[in-house]
Amino acid sequence: MPTLILVRHGRSTANTEGLLAGWTPGVALDERGAAQAAELPGRLAELPLAEIVTSPLQRCQETIRPLLKARPELNPHTDERIGECHYGDWSGRKLAELKDEPLMEVVQAHPSAAAFPGGESMRAMQTRAAEAVREWNARVERDHGADAVYLMCSHGDIVKSLVADALGLHLDLFQRISVEPCSITAIRYTRLRPFLVRLGDTGDFTSLVPREEPPGDEAQVGGGAGAP
């Protein structure tokens, strides 16, 4: 079965403003995010990509634009199932104000029980994304062979939930996974089990440098802004 390259979109204006973007329209890459996207073709230059699939949201579309320019033979496919979690009434709100919401404790510690008001549950988010991957695995293998490599550009919580699915982790453990903006995660699927072969690879260790203010023990819903 194919190898899936998961790319989280580059840093967005919502990331730097501390907003939970969700499906809010008009959320673009910021200057750093655009630079990260520009580096993506070089980082992936050795990989023979068979297909590119992307979330419909602007920040993902902008992230893969330089890659598509470098590989004009590829036509991107848009799949809403790998779009961001539908955060409902939380969309567009500041994460700093959401941390005191009782639901946030559930999102952090028991995400399989979390459902966003006016939005979807985290279980539903993981289910739709995993179903999309399985369908694309079959399609890519049918059209390009079992050793094909293809790419999906998606969002932090989607990538984390797919990693958890590949590792056989309960969704309640997925907040232990961290993927920075424009990081690359690779999952090689086989008939019997997936193998996680890269996780959140940015090629940059800046985010590991100790900070004056430690990042704390809570996962950043939506994925966070990455290294300062």
C-alpha positions as semicolon CSV with decimal commas, in nm:
position;residue;x (nm);y (nm);z (nm)
1;M;0,000;0,000;0,000
2;P;0,112;0,362;-0,048
3;T;0,314;0,593;0,172
4;L;0,128;0,903;0,286
5;I;0,311;1,232;0,337
6;L;0,110;1,451;0,575
7;V;0,196;1,821;0,568
8;R;0,048;2,056;0,821
9;H;-0,015;2,398;0,663
10;G;0,239;2,675;0,719
11;R;0,203;2,921;1,003
12;S;-0,115;3,124;0,963
13;T;-0,237;3,462;1,078
14;A;-0,467;3,282;1,324
15;N;-0,169;3,095;1,472
16;T;0,021;3,416;1,544
17;E;-0,291;3,592;1,676
18;G;-0,373;3,304;1,909
19;L;-0,709;3,234;1,745
20;L;-0,884;2,902;1,699
21;A;-0,948;2,937;1,328
22;G;-1,149;2,628;1,241
23;W;-1,335;2,689;0,915
24;T;-1,331;3,069;0,950
25;P;-1,283;3,204;0,595
26;G;-0,992;3,427;0,498
27;V;-0,729;3,276;0,731
28;A;-0,409;3,303;0,526
29;L;-0,044;3,218;0,579
30;D;0,154;3,487;0,755
31;E;0,498;3,596;0,629
32;R;0,674;3,310;0,800
33;G;0,414;3,061;0,681
34;A;0,464;3,176;0,322
35;A;0,840;3,126;0,363
36;Q;0,781;2,777;0,502
37;A;0,561;2,693;0,201
38;A;0,830;2,824;-0,036
39;E;1,079;2,577;0,116
40;L;0,848;2,279;0,079
41;P;0,940;2,191;-0,285
42;G;1,307;2,163;-0,190
43;R;1,234;1,952;0,115
44;L;1,028;1,709;-0,094
45;A;1,244;1,720;-0,408
46;E;1,354;1,355;-0,385
47;L;1,002;1,217;-0,348
48;P;0,810;1,103;-0,658
49;L;0,465;1,226;-0,555
50;A;0,180;1,047;-0,730
51;E;-0,104;1,269;-0,606
52;I;-0,161;1,580;-0,395
53;V;-0,473;1,608;-0,181
54;T;-0,555;1,917;0,022
55;S;-0,800;2,058;0,269
56;P;-1,024;2,320;0,105
57;L;-0,917;2,588;0,352
58;Q;-0,709;2,882;0,229
59;R;-0,405;2,823;0,449
60;C;-0,362;2,471;0,308
61;Q;-0,420;2,582;-0,050
62;E;-0,151;2,850;-0,006
63;T;0,089;2,600;0,150
64;I;0,089;2,367;-0,150
65;R;0,093;2,642;-0,414
66;P;0,477;2,655;-0,445
67;L;0,489;2,275;-0,460
68;L;0,234;2,269;-0,743
69;K;0,430;2,538;-0,927
70;A;0,741;2,321;-0,901
71;R;0,548;2,014;-1,019
72;P;0,305;2,135;-1,287
73;E;0,229;1,777;-1,390
74;L;0,029;1,729;-1,067
75;N;-0,333;1,839;-1,035
76;P;-0,442;1,885;-0,673
77;H;-0,752;1,720;-0,532
78;T;-0,958;1,892;-0,262
79;D;-1,115;1,673;0,006
80;E;-1,333;1,831;0,276
81;R;-1,284;1,527;0,498
82;I;-0,929;1,639;0,578
83;G;-1,043;1,994;0,652
84;E;-1,000;2,136;1,000
85;C;-1,218;2,026;1,288
86;H;-1,551;2,210;1,291
87;Y;-1,511;2,402;1,617
88;G;-1,855;2,558;1,584
89;D;-1,916;2,843;1,830
90;W;-1,549;2,833;1,931
91;S;-1,431;2,924;1,582
92;G;-1,252;3,256;1,561
93;R;-1,223;3,294;1,940
94;K;-0,899;3,353;2,126
95;L;-0,741;3,044;2,277
96;A;-0,652;3,246;2,587
97;E;-1,021;3,299;2,665
98;L;-1,120;2,943;2,577
99;K;-0,881;2,789;2,830
100;D;-1,126;2,867;3,112
101;E;-1,418;2,695;2,938
102;P;-1,512;2,369;3,116
103;L;-1,509;2,190;2,780
104;M;-1,140;2,269;2,733
105;E;-1,049;2,034;3,017
106;V;-1,237;1,758;2,834
107;V;-1,063;1,848;2,505
108;Q;-0,729;1,814;2,680
109;A;-0,787;1,503;2,892
110;H;-1,076;1,312;2,732
111;P;-1,105;1,429;2,369
112;S;-1,308;1,126;2,265
113;A;-1,591;1,275;2,473
114;A;-1,548;1,631;2,342
115;A;-1,803;1,784;2,107
116;F;-1,782;2,153;2,020
117;P;-2,099;2,359;2,061
118;G;-2,247;2,415;1,717
119;G;-1,967;2,206;1,566
120;E;-1,856;1,843;1,558
121;S;-1,708;1,593;1,799
122;M;-1,341;1,507;1,791
123;R;-1,440;1,145;1,729
124;A;-1,624;1,249;1,414
125;M;-1,321;1,453;1,303
126;Q;-1,090;1,154;1,335
127;T;-1,336;0,916;1,170
128;R;-1,388;1,126;0,858
129;A;-1,014;1,190;0,817
130;A;-0,923;0,823;0,862
131;E;-1,192;0,719;0,612
132;A;-1,052;0,969;0,361
133;V;-0,702;0,825;0,400
134;R;-0,819;0,468;0,354
135;E;-1,011;0,560;0,040
136;W;-0,716;0,756;-0,101
137;N;-0,480;0,468;-0,018
138;A;-0,693;0,237;-0,231
139;R;-0,726;0,491;-0,512
140;V;-0,353;0,570;-0,522
141;E;-0,257;0,203;-0,516
142;R;-0,503;0,128;-0,796
143;D;-0,382;0,414;-1,015
144;H;-0,010;0,429;-0,931
145;G;0,093;0,101;-0,769
146;A;0,156;-0,028;-0,420
147;D;0,484;0,162;-0,375
148;A;0,340;0,503;-0,463
149;V;0,390;0,810;-0,244
150;Y;0,123;1,077;-0,216
151;L;0,074;1,392;-0,012
152;M;-0,206;1,541;0,195
153;C;-0,195;1,899;0,324
154;S;-0,412;1,935;0,631
155;H;-0,433;2,074;0,984
156;G;-0,275;2,009;1,322
157;D;-0,558;1,820;1,490
158;I;-0,626;1,620;1,173
159;V;-0,261;1,515;1,141
160;K;-0,244;1,422;1,509
161;S;-0,562;1,216;1,486
162;L;-0,429;1,029;1,181
163;V;-0,102;0,955;1,361
164;A;-0,299;0,821;1,656
165;D;-0,505;0,606;1,419
166;A;-0,189;0,470;1,254
167;L;-0,030;0,387;1,588
168;G;-0,344;0,227;1,729
169;L;-0,363;0,493;1,999
170;H;-0,694;0,578;2,159
171;L;-0,807;0,927;2,064
172;D;-0,774;1,024;2,431
173;L;-0,397;1,002;2,385
174;F;-0,370;1,210;2,069
175;Q;-0,298;1,533;2,260
176;R;0,042;1,383;2,344
177;I;0,138;1,426;1,978
178;S;0,279;1,757;1,850
179;V;0,314;1,874;1,488
180;E;0,442;2,222;1,405
181;P;0,341;2,437;1,108
182;C;0,465;2,301;0,774
183;S;0,598;1,989;0,943
184;I;0,613;1,662;0,751
185;T;0,476;1,337;0,889
186;A;0,502;1,014;0,691
187;I;0,298;0,697;0,734
188;R;0,372;0,387;0,530
189;Y;0,065;0,168;0,503
190;T;0,081;-0,208;0,453
191;R;-0,182;-0,478;0,431
192;L;-0,156;-0,560;0,801
193;R;-0,042;-0,242;0,975
194;P;0,078;0,116;0,919
195;F;0,429;0,230;1,010
196;L;0,497;0,583;1,133
197;V;0,828;0,669;0,965
198;R;0,843;1,046;1,025
199;L;0,664;1,263;1,280
200;G;0,646;1,641;1,270
201;D;0,975;1,682;1,082
202;T;1,059;2,046;1,009
203;G;1,436;2,009;0,973
204;D;1,465;2,285;1,233
205;F;1,539;2,229;1,602
206;T;1,468;2,587;1,712
207;S;1,149;2,483;1,886
208;L;1,353;2,259;2,121
209;V;1,555;2,551;2,260
210;P;1,445;2,624;2,620
211;R;1,221;2,931;2,638
212;E;1,186;3,198;2,905
213;E;0,822;3,089;2,935
214;P;0,794;2,708;2,914
215;P;0,516;2,588;2,682
216;G;0,323;2,428;2,969
217;D;0,152;2,091;2,995
218;E;-0,157;2,152;2,781
219;A;-0,182;2,066;2,411
220;Q;-0,253;2,358;2,182
221;V;-0,591;2,300;2,025
222;G;-0,562;2,351;1,651
223;G;-0,187;2,286;1,658
224;G;-0,019;2,606;1,778
225;A;0,217;2,844;1,603
226;G;0,537;2,644;1,636
227;A;0,881;2,788;1,714
228;P;0,885;3,160;1,800
